[in-house]
Short mmCIF file of C-alpha atoms and ligand atoms in Angstrom, two decimals:
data_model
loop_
_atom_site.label_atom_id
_atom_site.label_comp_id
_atom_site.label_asym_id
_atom_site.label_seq_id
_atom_site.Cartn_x
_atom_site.Cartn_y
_atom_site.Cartn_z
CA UNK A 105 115.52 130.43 127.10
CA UNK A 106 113.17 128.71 129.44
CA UNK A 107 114.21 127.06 132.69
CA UNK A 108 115.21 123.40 132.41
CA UNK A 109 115.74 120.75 135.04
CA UNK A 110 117.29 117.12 133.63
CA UNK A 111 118.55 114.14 134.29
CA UNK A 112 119.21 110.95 132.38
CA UNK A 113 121.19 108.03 134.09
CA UNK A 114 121.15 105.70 131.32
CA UNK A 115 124.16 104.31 130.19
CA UNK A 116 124.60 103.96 126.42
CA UNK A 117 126.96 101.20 125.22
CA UNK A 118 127.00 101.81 121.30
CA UNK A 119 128.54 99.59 118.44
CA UNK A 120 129.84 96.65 117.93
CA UNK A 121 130.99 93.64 119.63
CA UNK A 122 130.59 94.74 123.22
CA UNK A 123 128.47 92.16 124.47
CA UNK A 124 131.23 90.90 126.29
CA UNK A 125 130.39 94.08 128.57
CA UNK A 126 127.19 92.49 129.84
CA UNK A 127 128.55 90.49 132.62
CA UNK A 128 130.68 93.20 133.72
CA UNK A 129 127.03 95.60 133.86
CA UNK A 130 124.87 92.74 135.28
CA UNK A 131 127.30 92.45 138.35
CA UNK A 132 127.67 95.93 138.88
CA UNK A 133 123.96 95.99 139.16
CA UNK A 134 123.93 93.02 141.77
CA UNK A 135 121.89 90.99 139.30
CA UNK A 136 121.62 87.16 139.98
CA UNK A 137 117.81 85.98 138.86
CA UNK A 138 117.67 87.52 135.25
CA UNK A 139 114.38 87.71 133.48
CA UNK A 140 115.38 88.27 129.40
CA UNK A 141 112.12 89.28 127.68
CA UNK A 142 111.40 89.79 123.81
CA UNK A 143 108.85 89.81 121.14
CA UNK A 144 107.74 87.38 118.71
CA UNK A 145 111.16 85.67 117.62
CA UNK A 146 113.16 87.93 115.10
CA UNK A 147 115.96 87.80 118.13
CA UNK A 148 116.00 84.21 117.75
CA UNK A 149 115.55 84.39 114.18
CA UNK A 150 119.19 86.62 114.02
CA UNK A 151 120.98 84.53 116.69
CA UNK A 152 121.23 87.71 119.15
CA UNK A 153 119.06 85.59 122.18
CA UNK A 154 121.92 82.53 121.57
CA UNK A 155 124.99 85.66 121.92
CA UNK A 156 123.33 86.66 125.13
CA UNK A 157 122.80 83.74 127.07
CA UNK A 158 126.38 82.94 126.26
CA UNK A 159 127.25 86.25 127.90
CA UNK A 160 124.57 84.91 130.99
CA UNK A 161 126.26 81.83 131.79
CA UNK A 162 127.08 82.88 135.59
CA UNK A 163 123.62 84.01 136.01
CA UNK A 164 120.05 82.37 137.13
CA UNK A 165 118.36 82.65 133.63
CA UNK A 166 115.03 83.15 133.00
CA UNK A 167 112.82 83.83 129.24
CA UNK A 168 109.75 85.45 128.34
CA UNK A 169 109.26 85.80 124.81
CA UNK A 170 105.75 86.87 122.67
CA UNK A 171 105.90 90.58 123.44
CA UNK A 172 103.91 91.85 120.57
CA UNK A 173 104.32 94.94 118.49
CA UNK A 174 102.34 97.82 120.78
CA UNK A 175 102.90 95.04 123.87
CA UNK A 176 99.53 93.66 125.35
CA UNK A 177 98.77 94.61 128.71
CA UNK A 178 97.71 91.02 129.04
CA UNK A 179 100.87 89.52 128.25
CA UNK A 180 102.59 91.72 130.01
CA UNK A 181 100.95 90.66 133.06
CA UNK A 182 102.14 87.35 132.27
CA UNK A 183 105.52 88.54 132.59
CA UNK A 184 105.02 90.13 135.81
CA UNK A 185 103.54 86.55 137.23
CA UNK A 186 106.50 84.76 136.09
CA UNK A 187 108.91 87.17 137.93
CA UNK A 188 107.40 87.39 140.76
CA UNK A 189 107.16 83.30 140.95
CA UNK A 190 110.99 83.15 139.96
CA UNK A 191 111.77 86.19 142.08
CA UNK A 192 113.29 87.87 139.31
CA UNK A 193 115.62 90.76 140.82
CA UNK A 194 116.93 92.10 137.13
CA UNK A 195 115.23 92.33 133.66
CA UNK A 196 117.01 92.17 130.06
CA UNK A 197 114.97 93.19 127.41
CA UNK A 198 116.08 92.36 123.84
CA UNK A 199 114.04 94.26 121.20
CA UNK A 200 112.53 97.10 119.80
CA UNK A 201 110.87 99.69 121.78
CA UNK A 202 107.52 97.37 122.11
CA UNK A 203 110.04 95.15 124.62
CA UNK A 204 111.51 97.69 125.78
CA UNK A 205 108.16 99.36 126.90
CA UNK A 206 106.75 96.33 128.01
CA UNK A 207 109.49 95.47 130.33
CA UNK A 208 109.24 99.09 132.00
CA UNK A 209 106.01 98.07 132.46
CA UNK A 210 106.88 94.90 134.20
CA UNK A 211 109.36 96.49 135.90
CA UNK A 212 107.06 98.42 138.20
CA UNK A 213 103.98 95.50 138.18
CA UNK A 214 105.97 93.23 139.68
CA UNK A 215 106.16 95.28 143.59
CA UNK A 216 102.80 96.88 143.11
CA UNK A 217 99.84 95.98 145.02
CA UNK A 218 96.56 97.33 143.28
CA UNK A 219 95.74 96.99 140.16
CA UNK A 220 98.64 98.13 137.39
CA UNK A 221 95.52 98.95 134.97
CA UNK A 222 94.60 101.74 137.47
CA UNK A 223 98.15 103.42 137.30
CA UNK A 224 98.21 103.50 133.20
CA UNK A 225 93.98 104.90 133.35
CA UNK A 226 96.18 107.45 136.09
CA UNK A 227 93.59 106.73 138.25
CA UNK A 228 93.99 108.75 141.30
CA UNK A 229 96.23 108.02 143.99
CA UNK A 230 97.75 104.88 141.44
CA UNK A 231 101.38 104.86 140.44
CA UNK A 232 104.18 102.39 140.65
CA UNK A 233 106.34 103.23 143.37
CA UNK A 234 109.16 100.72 143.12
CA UNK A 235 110.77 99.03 139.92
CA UNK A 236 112.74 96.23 139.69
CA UNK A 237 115.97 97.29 137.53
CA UNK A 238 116.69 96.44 134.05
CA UNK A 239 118.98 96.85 130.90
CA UNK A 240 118.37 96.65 126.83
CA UNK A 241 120.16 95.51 124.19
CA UNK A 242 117.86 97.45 121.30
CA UNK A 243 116.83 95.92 118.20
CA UNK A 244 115.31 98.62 116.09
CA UNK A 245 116.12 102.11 116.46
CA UNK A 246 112.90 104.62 116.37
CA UNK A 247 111.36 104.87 119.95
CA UNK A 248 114.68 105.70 122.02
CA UNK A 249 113.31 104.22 124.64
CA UNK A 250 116.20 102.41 124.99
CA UNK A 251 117.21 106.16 126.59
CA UNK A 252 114.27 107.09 128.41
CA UNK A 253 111.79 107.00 130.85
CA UNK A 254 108.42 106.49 128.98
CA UNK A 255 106.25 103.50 127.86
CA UNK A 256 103.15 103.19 125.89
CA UNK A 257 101.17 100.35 126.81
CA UNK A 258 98.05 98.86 124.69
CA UNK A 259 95.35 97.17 125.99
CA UNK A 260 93.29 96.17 122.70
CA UNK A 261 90.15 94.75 124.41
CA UNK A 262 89.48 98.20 125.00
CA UNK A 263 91.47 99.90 122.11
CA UNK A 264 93.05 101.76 124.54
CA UNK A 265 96.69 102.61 124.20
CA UNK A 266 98.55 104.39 127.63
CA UNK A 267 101.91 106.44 128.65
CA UNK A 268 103.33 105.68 131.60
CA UNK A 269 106.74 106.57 133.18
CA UNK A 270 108.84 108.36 135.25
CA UNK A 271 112.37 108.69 136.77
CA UNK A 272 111.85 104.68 138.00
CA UNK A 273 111.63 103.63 134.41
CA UNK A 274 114.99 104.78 132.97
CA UNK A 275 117.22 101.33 131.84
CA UNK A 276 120.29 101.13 133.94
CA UNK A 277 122.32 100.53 130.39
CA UNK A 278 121.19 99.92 126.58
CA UNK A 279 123.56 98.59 123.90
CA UNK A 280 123.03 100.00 120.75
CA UNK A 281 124.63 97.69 118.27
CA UNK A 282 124.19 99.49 114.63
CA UNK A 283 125.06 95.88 113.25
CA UNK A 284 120.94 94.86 113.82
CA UNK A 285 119.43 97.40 111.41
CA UNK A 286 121.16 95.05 108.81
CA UNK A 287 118.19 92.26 109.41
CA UNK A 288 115.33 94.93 109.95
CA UNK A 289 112.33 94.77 107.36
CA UNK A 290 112.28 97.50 105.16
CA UNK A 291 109.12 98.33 106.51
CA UNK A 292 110.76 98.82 110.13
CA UNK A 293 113.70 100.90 109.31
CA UNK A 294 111.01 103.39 107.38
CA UNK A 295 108.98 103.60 110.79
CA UNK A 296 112.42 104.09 112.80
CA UNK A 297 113.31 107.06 110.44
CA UNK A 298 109.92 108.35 111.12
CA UNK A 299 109.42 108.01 114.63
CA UNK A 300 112.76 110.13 115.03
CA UNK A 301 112.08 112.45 112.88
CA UNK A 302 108.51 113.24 114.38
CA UNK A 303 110.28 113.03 117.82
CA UNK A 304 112.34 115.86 116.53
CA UNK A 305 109.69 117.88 115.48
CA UNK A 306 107.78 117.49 118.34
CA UNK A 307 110.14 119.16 120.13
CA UNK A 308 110.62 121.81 117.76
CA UNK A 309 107.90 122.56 115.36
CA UNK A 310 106.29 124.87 117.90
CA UNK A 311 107.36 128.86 118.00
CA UNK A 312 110.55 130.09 117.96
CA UNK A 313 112.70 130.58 120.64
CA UNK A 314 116.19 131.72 122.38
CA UNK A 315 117.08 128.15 122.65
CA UNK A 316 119.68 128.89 119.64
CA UNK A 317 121.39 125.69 120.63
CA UNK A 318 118.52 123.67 121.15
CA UNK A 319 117.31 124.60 117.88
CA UNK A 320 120.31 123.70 115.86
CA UNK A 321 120.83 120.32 117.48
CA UNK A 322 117.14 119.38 116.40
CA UNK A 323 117.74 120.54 112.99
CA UNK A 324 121.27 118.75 112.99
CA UNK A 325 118.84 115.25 114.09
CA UNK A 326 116.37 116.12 111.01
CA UNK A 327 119.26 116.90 108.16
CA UNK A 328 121.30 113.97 109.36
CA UNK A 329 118.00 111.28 109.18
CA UNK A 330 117.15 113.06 105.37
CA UNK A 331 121.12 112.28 104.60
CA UNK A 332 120.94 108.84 105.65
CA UNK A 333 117.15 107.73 104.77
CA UNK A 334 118.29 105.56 102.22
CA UNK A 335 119.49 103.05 105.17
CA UNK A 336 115.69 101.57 103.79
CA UNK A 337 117.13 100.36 101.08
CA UNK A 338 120.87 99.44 102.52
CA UNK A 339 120.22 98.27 106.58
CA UNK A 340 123.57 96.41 105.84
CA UNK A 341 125.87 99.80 105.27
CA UNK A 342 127.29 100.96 109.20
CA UNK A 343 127.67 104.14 108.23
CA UNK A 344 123.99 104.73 107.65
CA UNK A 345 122.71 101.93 110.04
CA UNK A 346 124.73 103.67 112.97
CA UNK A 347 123.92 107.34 112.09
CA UNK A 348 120.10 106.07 112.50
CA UNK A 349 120.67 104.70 115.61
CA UNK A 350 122.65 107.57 116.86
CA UNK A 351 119.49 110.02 115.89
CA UNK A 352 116.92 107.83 117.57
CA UNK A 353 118.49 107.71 121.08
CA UNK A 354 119.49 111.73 120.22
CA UNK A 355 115.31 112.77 119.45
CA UNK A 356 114.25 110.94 122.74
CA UNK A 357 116.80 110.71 125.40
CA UNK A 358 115.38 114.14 126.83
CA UNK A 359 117.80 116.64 125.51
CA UNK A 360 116.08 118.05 123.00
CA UNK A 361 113.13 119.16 125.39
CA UNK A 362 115.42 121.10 127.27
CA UNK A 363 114.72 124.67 127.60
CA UNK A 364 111.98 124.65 125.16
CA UNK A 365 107.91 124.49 124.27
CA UNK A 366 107.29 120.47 123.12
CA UNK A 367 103.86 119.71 120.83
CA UNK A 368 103.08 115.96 121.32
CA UNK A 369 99.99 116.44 120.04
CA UNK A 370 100.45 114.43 116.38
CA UNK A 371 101.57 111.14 119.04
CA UNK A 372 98.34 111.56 121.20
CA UNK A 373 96.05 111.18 118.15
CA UNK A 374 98.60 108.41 116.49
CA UNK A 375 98.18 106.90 119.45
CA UNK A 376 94.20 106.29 119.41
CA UNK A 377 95.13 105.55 115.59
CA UNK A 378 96.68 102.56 116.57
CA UNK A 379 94.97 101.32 119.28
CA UNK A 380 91.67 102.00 117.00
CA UNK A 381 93.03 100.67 113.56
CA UNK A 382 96.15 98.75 114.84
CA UNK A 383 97.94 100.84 112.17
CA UNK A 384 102.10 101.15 113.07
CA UNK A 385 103.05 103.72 115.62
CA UNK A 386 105.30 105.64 112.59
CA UNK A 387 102.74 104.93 110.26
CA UNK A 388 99.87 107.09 112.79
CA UNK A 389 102.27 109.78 113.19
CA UNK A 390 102.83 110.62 108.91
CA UNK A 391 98.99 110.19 108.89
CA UNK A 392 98.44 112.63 111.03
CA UNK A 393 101.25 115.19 111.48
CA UNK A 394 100.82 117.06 108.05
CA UNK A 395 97.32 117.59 108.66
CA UNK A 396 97.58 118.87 112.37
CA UNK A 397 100.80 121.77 111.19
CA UNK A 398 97.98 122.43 107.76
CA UNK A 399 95.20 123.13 110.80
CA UNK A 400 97.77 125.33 112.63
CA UNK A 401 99.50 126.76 110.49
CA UNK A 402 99.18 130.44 111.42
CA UNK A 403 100.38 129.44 114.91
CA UNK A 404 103.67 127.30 113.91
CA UNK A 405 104.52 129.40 110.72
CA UNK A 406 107.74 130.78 111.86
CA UNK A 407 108.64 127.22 112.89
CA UNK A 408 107.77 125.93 109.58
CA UNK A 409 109.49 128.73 107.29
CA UNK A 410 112.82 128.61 109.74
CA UNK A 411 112.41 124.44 109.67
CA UNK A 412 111.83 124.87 105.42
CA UNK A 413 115.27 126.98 105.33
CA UNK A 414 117.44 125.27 107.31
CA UNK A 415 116.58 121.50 106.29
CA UNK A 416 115.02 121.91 103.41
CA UNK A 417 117.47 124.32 101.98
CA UNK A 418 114.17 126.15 100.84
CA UNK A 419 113.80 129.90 99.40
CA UNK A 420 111.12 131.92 98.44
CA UNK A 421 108.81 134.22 100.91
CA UNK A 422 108.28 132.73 104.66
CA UNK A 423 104.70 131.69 104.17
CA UNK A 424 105.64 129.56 100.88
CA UNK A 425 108.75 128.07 102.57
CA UNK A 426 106.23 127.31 105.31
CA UNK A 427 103.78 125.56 103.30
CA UNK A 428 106.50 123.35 101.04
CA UNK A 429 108.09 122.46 104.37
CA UNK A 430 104.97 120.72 105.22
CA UNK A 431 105.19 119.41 101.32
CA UNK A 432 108.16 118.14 101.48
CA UNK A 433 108.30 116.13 104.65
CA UNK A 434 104.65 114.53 103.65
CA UNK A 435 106.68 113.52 100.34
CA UNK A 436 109.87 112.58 102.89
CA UNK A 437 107.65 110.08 104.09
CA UNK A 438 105.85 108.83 101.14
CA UNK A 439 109.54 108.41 99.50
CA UNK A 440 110.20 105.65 102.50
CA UNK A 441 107.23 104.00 101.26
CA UNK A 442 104.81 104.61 103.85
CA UNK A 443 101.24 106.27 103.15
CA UNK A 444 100.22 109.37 104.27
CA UNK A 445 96.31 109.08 104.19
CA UNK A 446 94.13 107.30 106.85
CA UNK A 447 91.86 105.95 104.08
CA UNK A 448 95.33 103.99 102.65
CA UNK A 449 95.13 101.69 105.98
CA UNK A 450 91.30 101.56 106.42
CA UNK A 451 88.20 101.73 104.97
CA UNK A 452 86.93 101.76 108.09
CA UNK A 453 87.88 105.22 109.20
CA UNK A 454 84.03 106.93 109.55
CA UNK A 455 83.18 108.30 112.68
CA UNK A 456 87.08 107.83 114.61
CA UNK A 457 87.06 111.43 114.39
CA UNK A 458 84.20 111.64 116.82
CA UNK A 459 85.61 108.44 118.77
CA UNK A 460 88.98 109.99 119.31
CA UNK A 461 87.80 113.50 120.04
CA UNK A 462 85.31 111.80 123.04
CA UNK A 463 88.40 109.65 124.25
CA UNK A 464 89.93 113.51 124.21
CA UNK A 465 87.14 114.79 126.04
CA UNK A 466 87.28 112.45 128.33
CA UNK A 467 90.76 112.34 129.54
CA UNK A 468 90.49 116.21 129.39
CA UNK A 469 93.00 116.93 127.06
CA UNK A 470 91.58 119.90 126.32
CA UNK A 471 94.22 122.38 126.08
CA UNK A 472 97.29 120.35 124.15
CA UNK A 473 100.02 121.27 121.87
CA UNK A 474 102.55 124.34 122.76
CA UNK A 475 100.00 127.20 122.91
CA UNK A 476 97.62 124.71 124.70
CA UNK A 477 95.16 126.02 122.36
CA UNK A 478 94.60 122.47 120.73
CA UNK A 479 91.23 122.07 121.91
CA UNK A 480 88.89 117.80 121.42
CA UNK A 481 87.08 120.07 118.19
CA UNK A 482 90.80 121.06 116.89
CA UNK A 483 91.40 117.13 117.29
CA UNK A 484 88.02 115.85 115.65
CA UNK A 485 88.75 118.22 112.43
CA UNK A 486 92.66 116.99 112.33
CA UNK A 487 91.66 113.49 111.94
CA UNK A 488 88.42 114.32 109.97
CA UNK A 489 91.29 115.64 107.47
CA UNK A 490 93.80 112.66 107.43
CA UNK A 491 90.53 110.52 105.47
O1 LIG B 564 108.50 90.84 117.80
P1 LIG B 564 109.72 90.60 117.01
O2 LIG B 564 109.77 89.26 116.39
O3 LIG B 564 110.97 90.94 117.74
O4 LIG B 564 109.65 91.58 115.70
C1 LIG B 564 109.70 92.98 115.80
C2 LIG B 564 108.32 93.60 115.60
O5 LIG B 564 107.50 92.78 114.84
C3 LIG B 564 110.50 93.51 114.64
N1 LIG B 564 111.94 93.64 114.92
C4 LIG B 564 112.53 94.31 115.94
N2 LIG B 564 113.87 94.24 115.81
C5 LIG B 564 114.14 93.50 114.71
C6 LIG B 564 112.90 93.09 114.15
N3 LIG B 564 112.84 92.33 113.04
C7 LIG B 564 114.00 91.95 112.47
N4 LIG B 564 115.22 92.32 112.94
C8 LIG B 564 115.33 93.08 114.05
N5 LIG B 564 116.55 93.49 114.47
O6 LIG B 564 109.97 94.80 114.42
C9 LIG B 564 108.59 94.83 114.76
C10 LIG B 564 108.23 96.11 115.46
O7 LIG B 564 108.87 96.18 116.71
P2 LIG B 564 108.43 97.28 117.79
O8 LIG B 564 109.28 97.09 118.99
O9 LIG B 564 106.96 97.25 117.95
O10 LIG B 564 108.77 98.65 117.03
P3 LIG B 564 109.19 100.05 117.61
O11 LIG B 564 110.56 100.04 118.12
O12 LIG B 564 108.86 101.00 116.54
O13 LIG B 564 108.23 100.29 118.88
C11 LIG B 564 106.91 100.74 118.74
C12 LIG B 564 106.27 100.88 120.10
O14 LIG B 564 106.94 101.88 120.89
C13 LIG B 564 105.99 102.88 121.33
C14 LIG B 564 104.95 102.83 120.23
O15 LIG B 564 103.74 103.44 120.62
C15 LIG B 564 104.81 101.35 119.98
O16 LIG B 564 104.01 100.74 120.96
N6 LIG B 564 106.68 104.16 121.56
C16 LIG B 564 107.47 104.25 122.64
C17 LIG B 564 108.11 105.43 122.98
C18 LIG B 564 108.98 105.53 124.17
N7 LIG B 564 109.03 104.55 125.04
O17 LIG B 564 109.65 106.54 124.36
C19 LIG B 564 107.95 106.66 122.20
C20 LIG B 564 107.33 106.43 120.86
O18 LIG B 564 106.77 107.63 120.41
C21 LIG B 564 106.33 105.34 120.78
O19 LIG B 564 105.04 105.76 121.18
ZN1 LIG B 565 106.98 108.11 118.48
#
């Protein structure tokens, strides 16, 4: 088992009916001048913003609404203008991980000096070194950031989408309220299945290892999100609606990177996807993640075949439960309704393969995935293949 070293201070408040804790939380945290920031209205739209600010009463209360999907560096500076006008000394972000990464963002723009671009670019010698504290209350389960430390941040005058993060960026509490999946699109709650599933795999569809434990729990994530991936078609039954939400915070709170090699690779090219094509952040990662375990397959085989037996309940010799395994989870997707082909979002796909294996080139990613043997060529034919 490899060495691990974690942490995660976040406190989770899950189900339902415990808004009546957020006072309670706020005061621990010293709060007074509260910024609450969300997206583009479905918190209104569900009365959740009205059951807050009834919970806020004793507080100095602030809004800043229009976070988009894939939040705009733009507005997002915004944000960080109006809290530092109002002096803003605690954030509450209501929505889905767009809000939620948006307000980490603001979180550490609002005491920093240069220029914030320069810390997402990573240019040298940039980073946020303070961050003003905040809490969620999660809207849509899929990114668990609601439970980490990480933001992606899109700036599409440049179709540039950027990670940021660190131990500053971890929300001082999160409710999870299952009872909010019940007014998610259908659309949504297939991306939130998705993006937790490819989490999981992320973390485990490298090379085996010791990790027995490690290994199970990911495989317990990826059989529990197959049982309840009808919750697409039922966002009103708890049972389902809380098991999703309980897997989302589970693939990305950092416990299932513990003690093991981690891929990422499928989320750095979904990531161009989307800035590129604006396609959804789910949607990028079913594009591309059959392709990229097709193009490596001799390297995550044992993954695959021990991933095809245990979830898929498949049989047959290893390099046939391998290749199903990759079969069935395309068709996993596909049966949530969401396409597994670049050419079903754009006609416009011609030449991103070059694009996105420059943008590789020039960040010098040049030796990603577990093996680091994922090289900007490797990249170039992976998307070449998702056409
Ligand atoms: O803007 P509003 O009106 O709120 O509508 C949102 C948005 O249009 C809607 N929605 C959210 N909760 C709802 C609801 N509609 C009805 N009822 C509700 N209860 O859903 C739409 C999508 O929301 P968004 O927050 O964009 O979705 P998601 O949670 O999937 O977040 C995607 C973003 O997170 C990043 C992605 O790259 C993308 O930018 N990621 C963040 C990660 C992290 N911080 O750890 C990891 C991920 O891999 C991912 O990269
Ligand atoms: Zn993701």
């Amino acid at each position: 088992m490899q060495n691990f070293d974690v942490v995660n201070p976040t406190r989770i408040i899950f189900g339902k009916e415990q808004l009546n804790k957020l006072p309670q939380l706020l005061n621990e945290a010293n709060a007074a001048r509260i910024l609450i920031t969300y997206g583009g209205g479905s918190v209104q739209k569900i009365g959740l913003l009205d059951r807050i600010k009834e919970q806020l009463s004793d507080f100095h209360v602030f809004e800043f609404g229009g976070i988009e999907a894939n939040p705009e560096y733009s507005t997002l500076m915004k944000a960080v203008k109006v809290a530092r006008e109002e002096k803003i000394d605690f954030i509450l972000a209501v929505g889905g991980g767009s809000v939620i990464d948006g307000t980490k963002f603001i979180s550490g723009g609002i005491g920093f000096e240069g220029n914030p671009w320069d810390v997402l670019e990573k240019k040298e010698g940039c980073d946020f070194t303070t961050a003003i504290p905040f809490g969620t209350v999660l809207t849509l389960p899929a990114t668990g950031s609601e439970a980490n430390s990480g933001a992606v941040i899109s700036r599409s005058e440049f179709q540039a989408k950027r990670v940021m993060g660190g131990p500053l960026f971890f929300p001082k509490f999160s409710f999870c309220d299952p009872t909010v999946v019940a007014t998610l699109p259908k659309r949504q709650l297939a991306n939130g299945v998705i993006d937790a599933f490819m989490h999981t795999l992320e973390q485990y569809l490298t090379y085996p290892t010791d990790n027995l434990l490690q290994e199970r729990e990911a495989e317990g994530i990826l059989s529990t999100l197959i049982e309840i991936a009808n919750v697409v078609d039922h966002p009103e039954d708890y049972k389902l609606a809380s098991n999703l939400m309980h897997c989302a915070t589970h693939a990305l709170n950092g416990n299932l990177r513990c003690g093991v090699p981690t891929d990422w690779t499928t989320h750095m090219i979904g990531h161009e996807l989307t800035a590129i094509f604006g396609i959804d952040h789910a949607q990028s990662l079913a594009v591309v993640a059959p392709r990229l375990w097709e193009y490596k397959f001799s390297e995550k085989q044992d993954k695959l075949t021990q991933y095809g037996q245990r979830v898929w309940k498949l049989e047959g010799d290893n390099v046939t439960i391998a290749r199903l395994a990759i079969q069935k989870t395309e068709e996993f997707f596909q049966s949530l309704g969401v396409k597994t082909k670049l050419s079903d979002y754009t006609t416009d796909f011609k030449e991103c393969d070059k694009t996105i294996r420059s943008i590789f080139e020039e960040r010098g990613w040049v030796a990603m995935g577990e093996r680091q043997s994922i090289t900007p060529e490797d990249v170039q034919a992976i998307v070449k293949a998702t056409f």
